[in-house]
Tab-separated table of C-alpha atoms in Angstrom:
chain	number	residue	atom	x	y	z
E	18	MET	CA	26.623	-0.125	60.364
E	19	SER	CA	23.486	1.800	60.419
E	20	LEU	CA	20.073	0.526	61.442
E	21	SER	CA	18.940	0.920	57.767
E	22	SER	CA	21.752	-1.183	56.502
E	23	VAL	CA	21.127	-3.956	59.142
E	24	ILE	CA	17.457	-3.995	58.370
E	25	LEU	CA	17.937	-4.117	54.575
E	26	TYR	CA	20.916	-6.315	54.188
E	27	LYS	CA	21.072	-8.483	57.211
E	28	LEU	CA	17.289	-8.958	57.996
E	29	LEU	CA	15.759	-8.639	54.404
E	30	GLY	CA	18.724	-10.013	52.461
E	31	TRP	CA	19.041	-7.370	49.889
E	32	ARG	CA	22.214	-6.491	48.155
E	33	ALA	CA	23.184	-3.314	46.194
E	34	THR	CA	25.349	-2.392	43.169
E	35	ASP	CA	25.675	1.324	43.017
E	36	THR	CA	28.206	2.889	40.598
E	37	LEU	CA	26.649	6.247	40.223
E	38	PRO	CA	28.723	9.426	41.088
E	39	ARG	CA	27.895	11.204	44.373
E	40	ARG	CA	26.432	14.518	43.182
E	41	SER	CA	25.060	17.533	45.052
E	42	LYS	CA	21.913	17.468	43.007
E	43	ALA	CA	19.921	14.775	41.093
E	44	ILE	CA	16.646	13.573	40.076
E	45	ILE	CA	16.414	9.904	41.212
E	46	CYS	CA	14.321	7.738	38.778
E	47	VAL	CA	13.158	4.472	40.713
E	48	ALA	CA	11.362	1.562	39.088
E	49	PRO	CA	9.625	-0.697	39.218
E	50	HIS	CA	6.875	0.665	41.527
E	51	THR	CA	4.472	-2.201	42.038
E	52	SER	CA	4.154	-2.299	45.839
E	53	ASN	CA	4.167	-0.184	48.896
E	54	TRP	CA	7.358	-2.176	49.990
E	55	ASP	CA	9.221	-0.400	47.096
E	56	PHE	CA	9.143	2.871	49.175
E	57	ILE	CA	10.300	0.951	52.196
E	58	ILE	CA	13.190	-0.724	50.378
E	59	GLY	CA	14.130	2.531	48.729
E	60	GLN	CA	14.231	4.547	51.859
E	61	LEU	CA	16.198	1.862	53.653
E	62	TYR	CA	18.714	1.781	50.799
E	63	TYR	CA	19.105	5.406	50.303
E	64	ARG	CA	19.505	6.094	54.123
E	65	SER	CA	21.915	3.147	54.356
E	66	THR	CA	24.160	5.110	51.991
E	67	GLY	CA	24.005	8.216	54.448
E	68	ARG	CA	21.895	10.165	52.105
E	69	ARG	CA	18.259	11.576	52.211
E	70	SER	CA	16.115	12.377	49.330
E	71	GLY	CA	12.681	13.971	48.953
E	72	PHE	CA	9.879	12.140	47.226
E	73	LEU	CA	6.690	12.951	45.407
E	74	MET	CA	3.540	11.071	46.755
E	75	LYS	CA	-0.202	11.247	46.188
E	76	LYS	CA	-1.813	14.046	48.284
E	77	SER	CA	-4.366	11.634	49.743
E	78	TRP	CA	-1.576	9.860	51.727
E	79	PHE	CA	-0.977	12.991	53.708
E	80	PHE	CA	-3.688	12.483	56.405
E	81	TRP	CA	-3.143	12.406	60.101
E	82	PRO	CA	-0.867	10.866	61.370
E	83	LEU	CA	0.896	9.895	58.130
E	84	GLY	CA	1.093	13.360	56.734
E	85	PRO	CA	3.604	14.731	59.270
E	86	ILE	CA	5.601	11.645	59.185
E	87	PHE	CA	5.961	11.726	55.363
E	88	ARG	CA	6.684	15.384	55.326
E	89	SER	CA	9.454	14.873	58.029
E	90	MET	CA	10.929	12.187	55.677
E	91	GLY	CA	10.895	14.596	52.639
E	92	GLY	CA	7.454	13.760	51.228
E	93	ILE	CA	5.876	16.406	49.011
E	94	PRO	CA	2.178	15.773	48.417
E	95	ILE	CA	0.957	16.064	44.753
E	96	GLU	CA	-2.533	16.694	43.671
E	97	ARG	CA	-2.574	14.459	40.578
E	98	SER	CA	-6.187	15.522	39.503
E	99	LYS	CA	-5.242	19.144	38.823
E	100	LYS	CA	-3.043	20.235	35.838
E	101	CYS	CA	-0.480	22.679	37.188
E	102	SER	CA	3.151	23.788	36.661
E	103	THR	CA	4.583	21.201	39.226
E	104	THR	CA	7.507	20.461	37.237
E	105	ASP	CA	8.424	24.263	36.775
E	106	ALA	CA	8.155	24.769	40.627
E	107	ILE	CA	10.204	21.740	41.502
E	108	ALA	CA	12.881	22.704	38.728
E	109	ASP	CA	12.938	26.252	40.205
E	110	ALA	CA	13.400	24.924	43.777
E	111	ALA	CA	16.121	22.630	42.484
E	112	ARG	CA	18.125	25.436	40.687
E	113	GLN	CA	17.938	27.611	43.735
E	114	ALA	CA	19.008	24.721	46.364
E	115	ASP	CA	22.723	23.935	47.324
E	116	ARG	CA	21.619	20.319	47.633
E	117	PHE	CA	18.755	18.653	45.911
E	118	PHE	CA	17.706	14.964	45.541
E	119	LEU	CA	14.221	13.952	44.468
E	120	ALA	CA	13.054	10.395	44.123
E	121	ILE	CA	10.259	9.838	41.536
E	122	THR	CA	8.561	6.713	40.327
E	123	PRO	CA	7.936	7.340	36.667
E	124	GLU	CA	5.084	4.988	36.564
E	125	GLY	CA	3.281	7.208	39.048
E	126	THR	CA	1.196	4.396	40.501
E	127	ARG	CA	1.562	0.759	41.732
E	128	SER	CA	-0.858	-0.441	39.025
E	129	ARG	CA	0.272	-1.555	35.559
E	130	VAL	CA	0.727	1.345	33.122
E	131	THR	CA	1.911	1.252	29.647
E	132	THR	CA	2.858	5.030	29.461
E	133	TRP	CA	5.106	6.409	32.074
E	134	LYS	CA	4.850	10.134	33.331
E	135	ARG	CA	7.504	12.332	32.082
E	136	GLY	CA	7.555	14.692	34.960
E	137	PHE	CA	10.880	13.358	36.265
E	138	TYR	CA	12.445	13.839	32.887
E	139	TYR	CA	11.187	17.540	32.545
E	140	ILE	CA	12.278	18.451	36.013
E	141	ALA	CA	15.729	17.332	35.324
E	142	LEU	CA	15.813	19.019	31.885
E	143	LYS	CA	14.498	22.289	33.260
E	144	ALA	CA	16.843	22.388	36.221
E	145	GLY	CA	19.947	20.985	34.421
E	146	LEU	CA	20.140	17.920	36.593
E	147	PRO	CA	21.227	14.496	35.976
E	148	ILE	CA	18.733	11.565	36.188
E	149	GLN	CA	20.210	8.719	38.291
E	150	CYS	CA	18.356	5.441	37.612
E	151	TYR	CA	17.879	2.917	40.416
E	152	ALA	CA	16.062	-0.316	39.867
E	153	ILE	CA	14.588	-2.435	42.696
E	154	ASP	CA	14.780	-5.956	41.368
E	155	TYR	CA	12.931	-8.488	43.575
E	156	ARG	CA	13.920	-11.425	41.612
E	157	ASP	CA	17.399	-11.189	43.087
E	158	ARG	CA	16.693	-8.819	45.960
E	159	HIS	CA	19.023	-6.440	44.310
E	160	ILE	CA	19.154	-2.508	44.232
E	161	ILE	CA	20.836	-1.458	41.025
E	162	GLY	CA	22.105	1.975	40.505
E	163	THR	CA	24.269	2.106	37.409
E	164	LEU	CA	22.674	4.499	34.722
E	165	GLU	CA	23.022	8.268	34.810
E	166	ILE	CA	21.488	10.328	31.953
E	167	ASN	CA	21.991	14.109	31.374
E	168	PRO	CA	18.788	14.873	29.485
E	169	THR	CA	19.416	16.100	26.055
E	170	GLY	CA	15.933	17.365	25.233
E	171	ASP	CA	15.601	14.341	22.742
E	172	VAL	CA	12.932	12.800	24.980
E	173	ASP	CA	12.215	9.681	22.976
E	174	ALA	CA	15.984	8.865	22.629
E	175	ASP	CA	16.724	9.541	26.458
E	176	LEU	CA	13.581	7.703	27.605
E	177	ARG	CA	14.442	4.754	25.345
E	178	ARG	CA	17.847	4.396	27.224
E	179	ILE	CA	15.854	4.586	30.584
E	180	MET	CA	13.303	2.112	29.431
E	181	ASP	CA	16.024	-0.284	28.198
E	182	TYR	CA	17.771	-0.119	31.690
E	183	TYR	CA	14.637	-1.243	33.467
E	184	ARG	CA	13.430	-3.742	30.963
E	185	PRO	CA	15.236	-6.869	32.640
E	186	VAL	CA	13.973	-5.797	36.186
E	187	GLN	CA	11.367	-7.629	38.000
E	188	GLY	CA	8.998	-5.837	40.436
E	189	ARG	CA	7.505	-7.234	43.606
E	190	HIS	CA	4.269	-7.805	41.388
E	191	PRO	CA	5.767	-8.407	38.230
E	192	GLU	CA	2.261	-8.486	36.418
E	193	ASN	CA	1.991	-4.777	37.344
E	194	PHE	CA	5.232	-3.666	35.727
E	195	ALA	CA	5.505	-2.563	32.081
E	196	VAL	CA	8.271	-0.793	30.251
E	197	GLU	CA	6.948	1.613	27.726
E	198	GLU	CA	7.593	0.908	24.108
E	199	LEU	CA	8.815	3.887	22.288
C-alpha cells in the first residue's frame, strides 16, 4: 500500500468508487472545488492509483518556494487576467503527447460561482480526448469517478450531463458550490 493510500484511506477515512477506464490520455474534471483541501485529497487519490496528472493553477501561487514544488507535481501556471489561446496550446500539447492527463476544476475558484468555465471542455473537444469526471464528496468522504464523456460539440447537452453528475455532491464548504443551470 502506497503512502498516499495510507494517508487518504487509513488516516483521513476516505473511500473511492472509480469505474472509469484507464486511458493513455484524458481531461480530468474535478468538482466541487470549495477548499484548498480538494487539491490535497485529489492528489492523494490519484497518486494512490499509481497515476499522475498535471493541473492548472492560478499563476500567483507559483512564488518561491511553492512554484518549483507545484511545477514538479505537474502544475501549470495560468494567468487568468489575460485572454489568450490557452485551450489551443494545451490541446496541441495533448495531441502530441503519448500520455496526457490534466486535472481541471471547472469552477476555476474556491468561491461560489454560478457559471463554470468551459476550458476543460474545449481542450477535450479540440484534442479529441474524453472527459473523466471525478467528484470529491465531503458528506460521505467519498471520491467518485463514474462518468466519462466524449465531447460531441453540443456544449449545452454535454455540460448538462456533467452538471447533473455533480448536482448531488457536497463540497467541503457546501455554501460555495453551485451547479450551473443550463
